[in-house]
XYZ file of C-alpha atoms in Angstrom:
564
model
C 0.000 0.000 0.000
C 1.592 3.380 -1.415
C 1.391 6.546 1.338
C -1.512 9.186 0.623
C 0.207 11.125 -1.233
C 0.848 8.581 -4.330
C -2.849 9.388 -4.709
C -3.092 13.182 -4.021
C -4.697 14.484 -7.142
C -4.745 18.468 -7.015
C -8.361 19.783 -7.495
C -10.459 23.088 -8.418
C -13.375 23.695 -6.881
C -13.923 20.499 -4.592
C -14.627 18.034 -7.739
C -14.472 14.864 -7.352
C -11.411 12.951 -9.608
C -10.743 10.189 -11.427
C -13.667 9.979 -13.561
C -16.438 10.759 -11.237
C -18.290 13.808 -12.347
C -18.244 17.048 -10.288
C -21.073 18.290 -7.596
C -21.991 20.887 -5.893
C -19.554 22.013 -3.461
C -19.818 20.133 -0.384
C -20.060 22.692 2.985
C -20.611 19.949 5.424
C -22.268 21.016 9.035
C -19.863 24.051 9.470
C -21.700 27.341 9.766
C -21.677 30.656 7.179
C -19.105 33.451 8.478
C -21.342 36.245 10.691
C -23.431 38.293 8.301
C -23.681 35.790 5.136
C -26.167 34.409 3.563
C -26.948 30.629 4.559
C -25.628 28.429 1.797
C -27.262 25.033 1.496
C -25.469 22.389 3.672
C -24.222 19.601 1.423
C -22.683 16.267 2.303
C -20.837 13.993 -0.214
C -20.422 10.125 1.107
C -18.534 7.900 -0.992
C -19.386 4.365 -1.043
C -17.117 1.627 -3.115
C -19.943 -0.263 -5.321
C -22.328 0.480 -7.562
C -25.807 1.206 -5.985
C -28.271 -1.452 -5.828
C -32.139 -1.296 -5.513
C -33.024 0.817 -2.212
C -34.971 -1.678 0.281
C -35.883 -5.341 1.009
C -34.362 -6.840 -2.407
C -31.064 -5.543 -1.632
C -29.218 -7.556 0.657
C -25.553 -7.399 -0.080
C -23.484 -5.138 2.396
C -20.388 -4.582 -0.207
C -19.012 -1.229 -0.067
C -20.881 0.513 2.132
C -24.374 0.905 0.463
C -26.366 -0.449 2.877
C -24.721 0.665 6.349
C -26.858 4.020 4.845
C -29.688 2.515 5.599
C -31.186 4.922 7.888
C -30.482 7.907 5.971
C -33.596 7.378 4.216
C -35.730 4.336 6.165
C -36.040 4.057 9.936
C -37.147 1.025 11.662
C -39.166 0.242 15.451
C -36.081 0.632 16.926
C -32.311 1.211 16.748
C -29.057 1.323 18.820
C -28.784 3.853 21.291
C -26.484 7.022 20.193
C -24.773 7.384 23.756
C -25.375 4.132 25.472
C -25.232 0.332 24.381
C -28.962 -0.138 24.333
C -31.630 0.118 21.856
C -34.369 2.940 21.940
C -36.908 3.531 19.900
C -37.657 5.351 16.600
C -41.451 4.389 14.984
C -41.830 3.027 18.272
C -42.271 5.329 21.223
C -39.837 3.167 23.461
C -38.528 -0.565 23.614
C -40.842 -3.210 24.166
C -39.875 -5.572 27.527
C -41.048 -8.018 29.641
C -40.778 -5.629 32.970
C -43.589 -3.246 31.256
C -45.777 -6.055 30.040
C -45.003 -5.051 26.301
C -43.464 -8.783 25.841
C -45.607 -11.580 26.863
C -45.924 -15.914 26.265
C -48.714 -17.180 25.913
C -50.442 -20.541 27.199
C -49.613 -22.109 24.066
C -45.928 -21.242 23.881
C -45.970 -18.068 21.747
C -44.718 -14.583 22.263
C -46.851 -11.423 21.965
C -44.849 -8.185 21.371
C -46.248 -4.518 21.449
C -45.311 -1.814 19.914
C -46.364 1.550 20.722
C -45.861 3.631 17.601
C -45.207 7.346 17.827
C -48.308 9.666 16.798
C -46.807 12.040 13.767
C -45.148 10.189 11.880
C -45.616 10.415 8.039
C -43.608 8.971 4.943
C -41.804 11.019 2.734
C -44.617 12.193 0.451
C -46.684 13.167 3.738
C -48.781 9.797 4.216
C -49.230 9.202 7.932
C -47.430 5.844 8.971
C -49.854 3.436 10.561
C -50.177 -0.022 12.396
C -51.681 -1.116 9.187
C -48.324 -0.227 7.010
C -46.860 -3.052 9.242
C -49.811 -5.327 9.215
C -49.408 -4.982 5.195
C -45.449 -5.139 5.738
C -45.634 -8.971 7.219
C -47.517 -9.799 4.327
C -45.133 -8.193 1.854
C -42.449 -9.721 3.515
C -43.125 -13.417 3.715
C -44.656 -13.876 -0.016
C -42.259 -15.834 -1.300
C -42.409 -15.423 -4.744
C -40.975 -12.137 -3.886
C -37.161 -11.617 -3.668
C -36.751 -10.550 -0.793
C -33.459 -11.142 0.814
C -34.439 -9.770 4.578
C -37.398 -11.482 5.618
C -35.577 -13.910 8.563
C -37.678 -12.471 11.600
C -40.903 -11.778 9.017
C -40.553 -15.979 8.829
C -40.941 -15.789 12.764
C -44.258 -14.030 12.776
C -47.516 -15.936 13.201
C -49.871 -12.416 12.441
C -49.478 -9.005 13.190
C -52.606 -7.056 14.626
C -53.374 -3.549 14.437
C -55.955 -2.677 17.227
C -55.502 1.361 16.337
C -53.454 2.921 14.496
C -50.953 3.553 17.281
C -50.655 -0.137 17.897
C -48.717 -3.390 16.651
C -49.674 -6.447 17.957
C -46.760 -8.680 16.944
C -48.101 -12.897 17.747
C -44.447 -14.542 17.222
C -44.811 -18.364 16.317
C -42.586 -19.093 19.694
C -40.107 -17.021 21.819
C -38.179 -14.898 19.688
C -34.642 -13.264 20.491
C -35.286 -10.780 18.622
C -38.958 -9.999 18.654
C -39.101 -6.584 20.989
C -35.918 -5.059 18.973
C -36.662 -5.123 15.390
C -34.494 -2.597 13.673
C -35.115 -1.227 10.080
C -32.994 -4.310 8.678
C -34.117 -6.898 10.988
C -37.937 -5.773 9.501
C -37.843 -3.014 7.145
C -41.692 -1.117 6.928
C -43.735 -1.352 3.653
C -45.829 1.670 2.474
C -48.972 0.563 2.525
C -50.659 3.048 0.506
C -47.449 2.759 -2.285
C -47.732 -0.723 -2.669
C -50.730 -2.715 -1.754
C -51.903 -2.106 -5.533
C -49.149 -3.455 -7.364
C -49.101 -6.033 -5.059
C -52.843 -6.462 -5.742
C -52.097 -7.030 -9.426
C -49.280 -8.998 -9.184
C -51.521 -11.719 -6.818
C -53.837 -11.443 -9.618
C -51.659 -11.838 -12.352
C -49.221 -14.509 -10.744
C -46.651 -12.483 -11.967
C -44.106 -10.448 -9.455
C -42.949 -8.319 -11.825
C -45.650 -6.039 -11.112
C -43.538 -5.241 -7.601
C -40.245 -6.056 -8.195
C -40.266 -3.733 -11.260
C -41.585 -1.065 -9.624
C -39.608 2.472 -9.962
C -40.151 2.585 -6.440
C -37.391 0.657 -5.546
C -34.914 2.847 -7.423
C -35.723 6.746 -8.100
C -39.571 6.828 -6.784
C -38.387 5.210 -3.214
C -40.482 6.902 -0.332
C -39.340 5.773 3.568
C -39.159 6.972 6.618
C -36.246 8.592 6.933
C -34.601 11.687 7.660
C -33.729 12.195 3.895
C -35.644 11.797 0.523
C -34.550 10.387 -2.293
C -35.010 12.522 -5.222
C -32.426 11.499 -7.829
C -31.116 7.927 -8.652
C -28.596 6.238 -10.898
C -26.680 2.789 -9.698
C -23.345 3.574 -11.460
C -23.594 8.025 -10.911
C -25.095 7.812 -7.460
C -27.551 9.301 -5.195
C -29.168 12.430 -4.581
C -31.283 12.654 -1.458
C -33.077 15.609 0.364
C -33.349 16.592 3.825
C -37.617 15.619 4.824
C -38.829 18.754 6.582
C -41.332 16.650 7.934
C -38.867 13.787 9.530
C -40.559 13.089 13.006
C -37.371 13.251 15.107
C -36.585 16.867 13.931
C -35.688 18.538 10.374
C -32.306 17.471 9.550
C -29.116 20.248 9.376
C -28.073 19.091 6.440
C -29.879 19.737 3.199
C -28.709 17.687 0.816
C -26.813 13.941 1.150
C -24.981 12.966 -2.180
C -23.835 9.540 -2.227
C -21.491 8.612 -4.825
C -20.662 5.306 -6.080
C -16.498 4.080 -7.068
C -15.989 0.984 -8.785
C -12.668 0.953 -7.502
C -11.369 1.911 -3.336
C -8.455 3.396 -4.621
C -10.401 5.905 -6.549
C -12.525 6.390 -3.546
C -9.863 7.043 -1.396
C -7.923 9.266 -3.111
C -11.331 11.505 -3.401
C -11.190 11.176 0.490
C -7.561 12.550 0.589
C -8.312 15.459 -1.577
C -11.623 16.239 0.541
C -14.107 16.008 -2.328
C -15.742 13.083 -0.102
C -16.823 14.015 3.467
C -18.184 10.883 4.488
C -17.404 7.248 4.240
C -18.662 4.560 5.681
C -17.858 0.867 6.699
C -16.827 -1.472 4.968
C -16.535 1.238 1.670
C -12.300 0.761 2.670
C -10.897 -2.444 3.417
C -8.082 -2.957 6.573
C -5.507 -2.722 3.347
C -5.966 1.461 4.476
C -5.897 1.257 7.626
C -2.267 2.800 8.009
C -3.137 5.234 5.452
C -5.873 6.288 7.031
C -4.377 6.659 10.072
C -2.131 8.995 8.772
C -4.949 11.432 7.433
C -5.768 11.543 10.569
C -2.619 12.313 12.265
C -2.110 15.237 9.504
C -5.575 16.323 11.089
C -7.345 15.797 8.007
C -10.096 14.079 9.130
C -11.306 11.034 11.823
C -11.505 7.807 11.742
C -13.007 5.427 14.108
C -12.417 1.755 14.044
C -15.552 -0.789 14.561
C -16.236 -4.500 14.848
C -15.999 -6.139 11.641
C -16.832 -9.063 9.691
C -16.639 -12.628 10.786
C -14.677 -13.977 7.178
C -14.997 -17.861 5.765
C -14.561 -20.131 3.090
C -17.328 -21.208 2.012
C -17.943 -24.596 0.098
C -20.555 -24.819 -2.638
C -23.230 -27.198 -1.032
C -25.308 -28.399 -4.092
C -23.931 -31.341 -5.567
C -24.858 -30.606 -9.083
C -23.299 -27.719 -8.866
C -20.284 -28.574 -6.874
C -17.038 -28.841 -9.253
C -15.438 -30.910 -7.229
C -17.045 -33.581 -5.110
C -14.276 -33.770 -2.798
C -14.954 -30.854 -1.459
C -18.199 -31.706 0.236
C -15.883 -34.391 2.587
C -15.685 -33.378 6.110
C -11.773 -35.176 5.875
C -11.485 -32.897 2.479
C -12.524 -29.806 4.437
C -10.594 -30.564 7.327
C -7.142 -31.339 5.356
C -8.321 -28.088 3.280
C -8.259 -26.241 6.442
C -5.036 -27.015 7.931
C -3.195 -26.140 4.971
C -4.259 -22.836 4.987
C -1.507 -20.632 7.308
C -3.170 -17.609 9.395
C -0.474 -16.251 9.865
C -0.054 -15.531 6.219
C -2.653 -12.861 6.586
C -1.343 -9.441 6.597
C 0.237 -8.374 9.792
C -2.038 -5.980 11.835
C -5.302 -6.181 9.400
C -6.804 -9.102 11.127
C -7.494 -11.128 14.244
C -6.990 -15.505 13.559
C -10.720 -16.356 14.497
C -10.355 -19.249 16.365
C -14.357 -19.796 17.066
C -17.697 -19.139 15.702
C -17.967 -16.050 17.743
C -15.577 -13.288 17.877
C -14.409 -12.092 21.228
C -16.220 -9.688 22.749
C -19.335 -11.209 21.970
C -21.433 -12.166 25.202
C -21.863 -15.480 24.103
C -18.273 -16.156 22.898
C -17.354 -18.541 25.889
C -19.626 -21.049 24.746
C -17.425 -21.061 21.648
C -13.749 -20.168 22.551
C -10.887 -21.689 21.014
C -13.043 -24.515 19.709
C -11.922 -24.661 16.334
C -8.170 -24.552 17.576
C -8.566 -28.562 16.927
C -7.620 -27.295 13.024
C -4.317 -25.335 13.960
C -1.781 -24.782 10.932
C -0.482 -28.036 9.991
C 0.321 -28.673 6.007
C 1.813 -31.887 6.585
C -1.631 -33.288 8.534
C -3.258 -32.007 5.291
C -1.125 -33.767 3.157
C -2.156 -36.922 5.194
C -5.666 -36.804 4.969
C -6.010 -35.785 1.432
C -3.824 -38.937 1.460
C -6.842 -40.880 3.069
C -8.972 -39.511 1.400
C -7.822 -40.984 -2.012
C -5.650 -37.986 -3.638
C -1.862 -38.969 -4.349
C 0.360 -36.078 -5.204
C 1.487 -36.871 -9.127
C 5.237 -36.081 -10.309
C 3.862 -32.891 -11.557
C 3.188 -31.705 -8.141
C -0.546 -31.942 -8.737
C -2.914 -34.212 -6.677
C -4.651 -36.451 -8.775
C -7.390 -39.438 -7.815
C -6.774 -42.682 -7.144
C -9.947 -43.784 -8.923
C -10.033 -41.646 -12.324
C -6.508 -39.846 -12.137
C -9.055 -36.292 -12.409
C -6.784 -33.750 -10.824
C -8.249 -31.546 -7.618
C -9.135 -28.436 -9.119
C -11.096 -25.401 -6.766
C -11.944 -21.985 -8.033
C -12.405 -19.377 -5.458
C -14.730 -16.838 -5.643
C -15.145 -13.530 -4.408
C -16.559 -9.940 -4.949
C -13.874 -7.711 -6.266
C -13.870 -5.156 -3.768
C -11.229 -5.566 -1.035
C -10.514 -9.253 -0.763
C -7.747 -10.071 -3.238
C -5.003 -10.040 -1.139
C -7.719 -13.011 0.803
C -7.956 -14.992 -1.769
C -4.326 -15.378 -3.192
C -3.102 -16.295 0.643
C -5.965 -19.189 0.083
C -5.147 -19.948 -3.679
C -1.400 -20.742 -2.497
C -2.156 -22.002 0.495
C -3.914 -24.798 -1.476
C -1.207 -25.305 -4.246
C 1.348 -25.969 -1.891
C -0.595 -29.047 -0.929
C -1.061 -29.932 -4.561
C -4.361 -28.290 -5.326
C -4.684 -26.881 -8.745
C -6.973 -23.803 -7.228
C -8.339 -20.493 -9.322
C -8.708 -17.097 -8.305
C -12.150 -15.626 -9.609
C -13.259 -12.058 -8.912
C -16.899 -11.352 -9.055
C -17.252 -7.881 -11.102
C -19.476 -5.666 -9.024
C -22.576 -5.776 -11.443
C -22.989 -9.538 -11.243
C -22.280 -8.968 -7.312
C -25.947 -8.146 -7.351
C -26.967 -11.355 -9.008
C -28.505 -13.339 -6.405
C -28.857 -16.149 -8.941
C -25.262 -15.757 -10.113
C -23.686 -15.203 -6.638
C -25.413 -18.721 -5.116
C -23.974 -20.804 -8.064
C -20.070 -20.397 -7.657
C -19.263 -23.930 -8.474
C -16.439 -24.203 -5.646
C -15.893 -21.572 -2.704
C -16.665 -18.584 -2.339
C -14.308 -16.126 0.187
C -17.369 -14.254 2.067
C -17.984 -12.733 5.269
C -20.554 -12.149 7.585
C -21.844 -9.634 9.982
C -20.318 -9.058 13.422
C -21.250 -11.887 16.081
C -24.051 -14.011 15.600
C -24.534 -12.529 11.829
C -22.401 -15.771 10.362
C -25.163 -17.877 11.124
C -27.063 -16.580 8.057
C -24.751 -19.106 6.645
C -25.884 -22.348 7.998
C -30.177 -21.042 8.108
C -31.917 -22.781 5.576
C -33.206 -22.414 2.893
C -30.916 -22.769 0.544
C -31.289 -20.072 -2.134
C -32.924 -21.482 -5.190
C -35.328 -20.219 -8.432
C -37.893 -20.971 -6.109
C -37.090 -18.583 -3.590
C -35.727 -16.290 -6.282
C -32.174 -17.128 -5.024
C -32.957 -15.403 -1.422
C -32.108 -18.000 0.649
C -28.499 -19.234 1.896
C -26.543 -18.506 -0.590
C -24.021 -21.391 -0.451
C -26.720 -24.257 -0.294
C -26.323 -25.118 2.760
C -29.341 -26.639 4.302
C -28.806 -28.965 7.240
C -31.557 -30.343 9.548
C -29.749 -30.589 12.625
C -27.763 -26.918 12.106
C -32.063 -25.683 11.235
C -32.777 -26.879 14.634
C -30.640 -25.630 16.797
C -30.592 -22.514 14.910
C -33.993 -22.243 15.391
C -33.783 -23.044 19.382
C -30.887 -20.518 19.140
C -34.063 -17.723 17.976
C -36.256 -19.012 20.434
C -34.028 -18.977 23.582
C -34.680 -15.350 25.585
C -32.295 -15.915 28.507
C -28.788 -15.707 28.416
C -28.291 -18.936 29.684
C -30.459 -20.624 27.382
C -28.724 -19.042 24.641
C -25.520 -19.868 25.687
C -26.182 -23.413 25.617
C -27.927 -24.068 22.517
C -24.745 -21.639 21.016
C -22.183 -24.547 23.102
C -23.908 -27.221 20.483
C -24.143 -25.253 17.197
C -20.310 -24.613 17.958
C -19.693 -28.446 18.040
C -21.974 -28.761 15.148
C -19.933 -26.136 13.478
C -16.324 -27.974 14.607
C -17.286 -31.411 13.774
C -19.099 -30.255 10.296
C -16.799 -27.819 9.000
C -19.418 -26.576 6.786
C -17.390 -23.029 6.775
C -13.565 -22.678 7.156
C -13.729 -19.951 9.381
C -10.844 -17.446 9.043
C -10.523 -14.189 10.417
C -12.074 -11.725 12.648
C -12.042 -8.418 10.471
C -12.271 -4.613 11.444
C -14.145 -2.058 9.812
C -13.410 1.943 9.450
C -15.381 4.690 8.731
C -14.348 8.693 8.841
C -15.083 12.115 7.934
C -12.917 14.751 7.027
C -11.896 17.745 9.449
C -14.986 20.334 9.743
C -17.794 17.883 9.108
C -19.853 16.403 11.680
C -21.027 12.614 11.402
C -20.899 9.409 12.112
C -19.996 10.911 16.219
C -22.463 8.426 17.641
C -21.098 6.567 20.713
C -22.231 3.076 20.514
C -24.111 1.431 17.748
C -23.035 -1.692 15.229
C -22.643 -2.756 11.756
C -24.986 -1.227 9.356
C -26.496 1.433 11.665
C -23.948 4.000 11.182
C -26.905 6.551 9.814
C -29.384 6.009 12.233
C -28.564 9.801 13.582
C -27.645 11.361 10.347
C -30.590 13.706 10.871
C -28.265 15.677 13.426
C -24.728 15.559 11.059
């Protein structure tokens, strides 16, 4: 990685270089001098992929897209801004079991009520109802639709809207997550948007009628603190501050948020200050001594999150699956101890060592576990032996049955992750492995259909804590789910179950235990090589005030842009 300067590019005006076309000039927060006129407050956020669709369909976190999620949607609640907590947003607080808000039944379900704030209206001035969210559950679980976040939607048995003011959410059993539903965990529908579309595509059989909808692009209307007014996936997006956001008109007036296909290109923008904002994971740990260096020249701050969980992935369906050999535990296990953590660049990452990273609460119950799998290229050798692969005079392992040789292809988005997928590439050939790098180009990376059929591995990663277990939930993505479900394939009863107990369990020592046996599950299966424990930055530059929010997590990094 070259020092900042190697990609200092002189500018005029504040525009943005290398290709990206100029805006308006970006003021930030920081006041007019005593006795102007008040300019427009503008904020420029660079993200490194192209935009997706805005909402439910888009479930990829690459770049930085989505960690903007609350610039334009809010959900029932979100992390506390000055304590690690959640508070609420729609809803007036957070429901609990001390206040009677969270209930079970006699028959073993949970009953969860929200209280949603009075004056709270959508972007074109609609009031937001109980009914948006009665029509949101049914939105949510159709599915023929394609949408990717629908996992606590699948936990709802009905949703009841006594007044307007009122949720009634009837969980099919105890829920973790059932009294803190943020935007992502269940994202509210318009009702009054898209209950006709929705109308015609039930008639019609055909989803198009939804999923083709402008509104998902340049017509999207949330509840946000800022409105989308322009839209373009490869120029960006132009939103405007909602005068009529319930929490408060926001400072800032308008929020550009401009896509680069490449980081490089974004940060060099960042270094010449004609990006004020950027969010996780838009630069990869490759930056992170770069960065720190803007920051030292007190250019701008950083600040330095919890990061991804990152795996190997196998490809789970065996008609897609290049190479059979792959989908043996011994195969997995010898493919695992040939690959050296120490490899990984010095001072980017933590070795993850368990399902869990440390610091989660739950992490004891995995600790260390998959330490059985240390480093060991000669073991590897030995069980590929075993498992009927002899190395060949040309260094290559072939089969002792059909002399094929063992070929993998590893996949991954190209944004970030190169340097991850060479260390695995030669980790493998040094065992005998004839193995191929593949970078995903960022317009397929929003192929769901695409993305679920790599035909070997995939290098992927995974929200912070728990968020890895997206991984081993069932379904597995297929036309019939229009590719929305777990992407790899992997659908195991046993890993369903306890998964599923995992959801249900509301104490921490419940939890704990059922997160002891998907850990063993997870050790004995190997149905991910776990890797690495990642970390995630985000900044401004100097004069600009965002992202200043004490505690929050992955993905929620906007929930107080209304006060940048």
């Amino acid at each position: 990685m070259h020092w900042f300067r190697s990609f200092y590019v002189p500018l005029a005006g504040g525009c943005l270089v290398l290709g990206v076309a100029c805006g308006p000039a970006s003021t930030g927060t920081t006041g007019p001098a005593a006795g102007a006129p008040s300019k427009p407050k503008v904020l420029n956020i660079g993200v490194s992929t192209e935009l997706p669709v805005i909402g439910v369909f888009a479930g990829t976190s690459t770049g930085g897209w989505t960690t903007l999620t609350e610039l334009h949607s809010t959900g029932l609640v979100t992390p506390d801004a000055q304590e690690p907590r959640m508070t609420g947003r729609l809803a007036v607080s957070v429901p609990s079991v001390e206040d009677g808000s969270i209930s079970i039944t006699p028959n073993g379900q949970m009953r969860v009520v929200y209280r949603l704030r009075h004056g709270v209206t959508w972007q074109d001035g609609a009031p937001f109802t109980a009914q948006d969210l009665v029509f949101t559950q049914t939105f949510l679980f159709d599915k023929n639709l394609p949408v990717v976040l629908r996992d606590s939607a699948k936990q709802v048995a009905s949703i009841e809207a006594p007044d307007d003011f009122t949720a009634v959410f009837t969980f099919a059993q105890p829920y973790s997550l059932g009294g803190s539903l943020g935007v992502r965990d269940y994202w509210p529908q318009p009702r009054h948007l898209l209950q006709e579309p929705y109308d015609r595509y039930q008639a019609s059989g055909s989803s198009d009628e939804v999923v083709n909808l402008p509104y998902w692009t340049s017509a999207y209307v949330g509840l946000g603190p800022f409105r989308v007014t322009t839209f373009d996936p490869g120029e960006g997006v132009t939103m405007q501050a909602y005068d009529g956001f319930f929490l408060g008109r926001p400072k800032v007036d308008t929020v550009n948020v401009r896509p680069f296909r490449d980081e490089n290109t974004l940060f060099a923008n960042v270094l010449a200050g004609a990006i004020d904002v950027f969010p996780e994971p838009a630069l990869h740990p490759e930056f992170a001594d770069d960065l720190k260096r803007w920051e030292a020249e007190s250019l701008g701050t950083i600040h330095t999150l919890p990061g991804t969980t990152s795996f190997l992935a196998p490809q789970w369906r065996p008609e897609v699956q290049k190479e059979p050999a792959n989908l043996d535990v011994h195969v997995r296990q010898a493919l695992y101890q040939a690959i050296d953590r120490n490899a990984f660049p010095p001072g980017l990452v933590q070795q993850a060592w368990a399902l869990l990273p440390p610091g989660h609460p739950l992490y004891d119950a995995t600790k260390d576990a998959l330490k059985r799998y240390p480093y060991d290229r000669v073991r590897a050798r030995a069980l590929l032996d075993e498992a009927g692969w002899t190395m060949a005079p040309d260094g290559l392992l072939r089969n002792n049955t059909d002399g094929r040789k063992f070929q993998n292809r590893i996949s991954t988005v190209a944004t970030g992750r190169q340097w991850e997928v060479a260390t695995y590439a030669d980790a493998w050939r040094k065992v005998g492995i004839e193995t191929e790098e593949a970078l995903v180009p960022a317009a397929q990376s929003r192929d769901l259909q695409f993305r679920a059929l790599y035909p070997s591995w995939e290098a992927s990663s995974s929200a912070y804590g728990d968020g890895i277990l997206g991984r081993l939930t069932g379904p597995a993505a297929s036309p019939e789910n229009r590719w929305a479900g777990n992407r790899g394939g992997y659908d195991d009863p046993a890993a369903q179950l306890l998964i599923a107990r995992y959801y249900a369990s509301i104490s921490d020592k419940d939890q704990l235990q059922v997160m002891h046996e998907l850990s063993d599950l997870v050790v004995s299966q190997l149905p991910l090589l776990i890797s690495y424990y990642g970390t995630y930055y985000n900044g401004v530059r100097k004069g600009v005030t965002a992202l200043n929010d004490a505690y929050g997590k992955q993905d929620t990094s906007a929930r107080n842009s209304h006060l940048w």
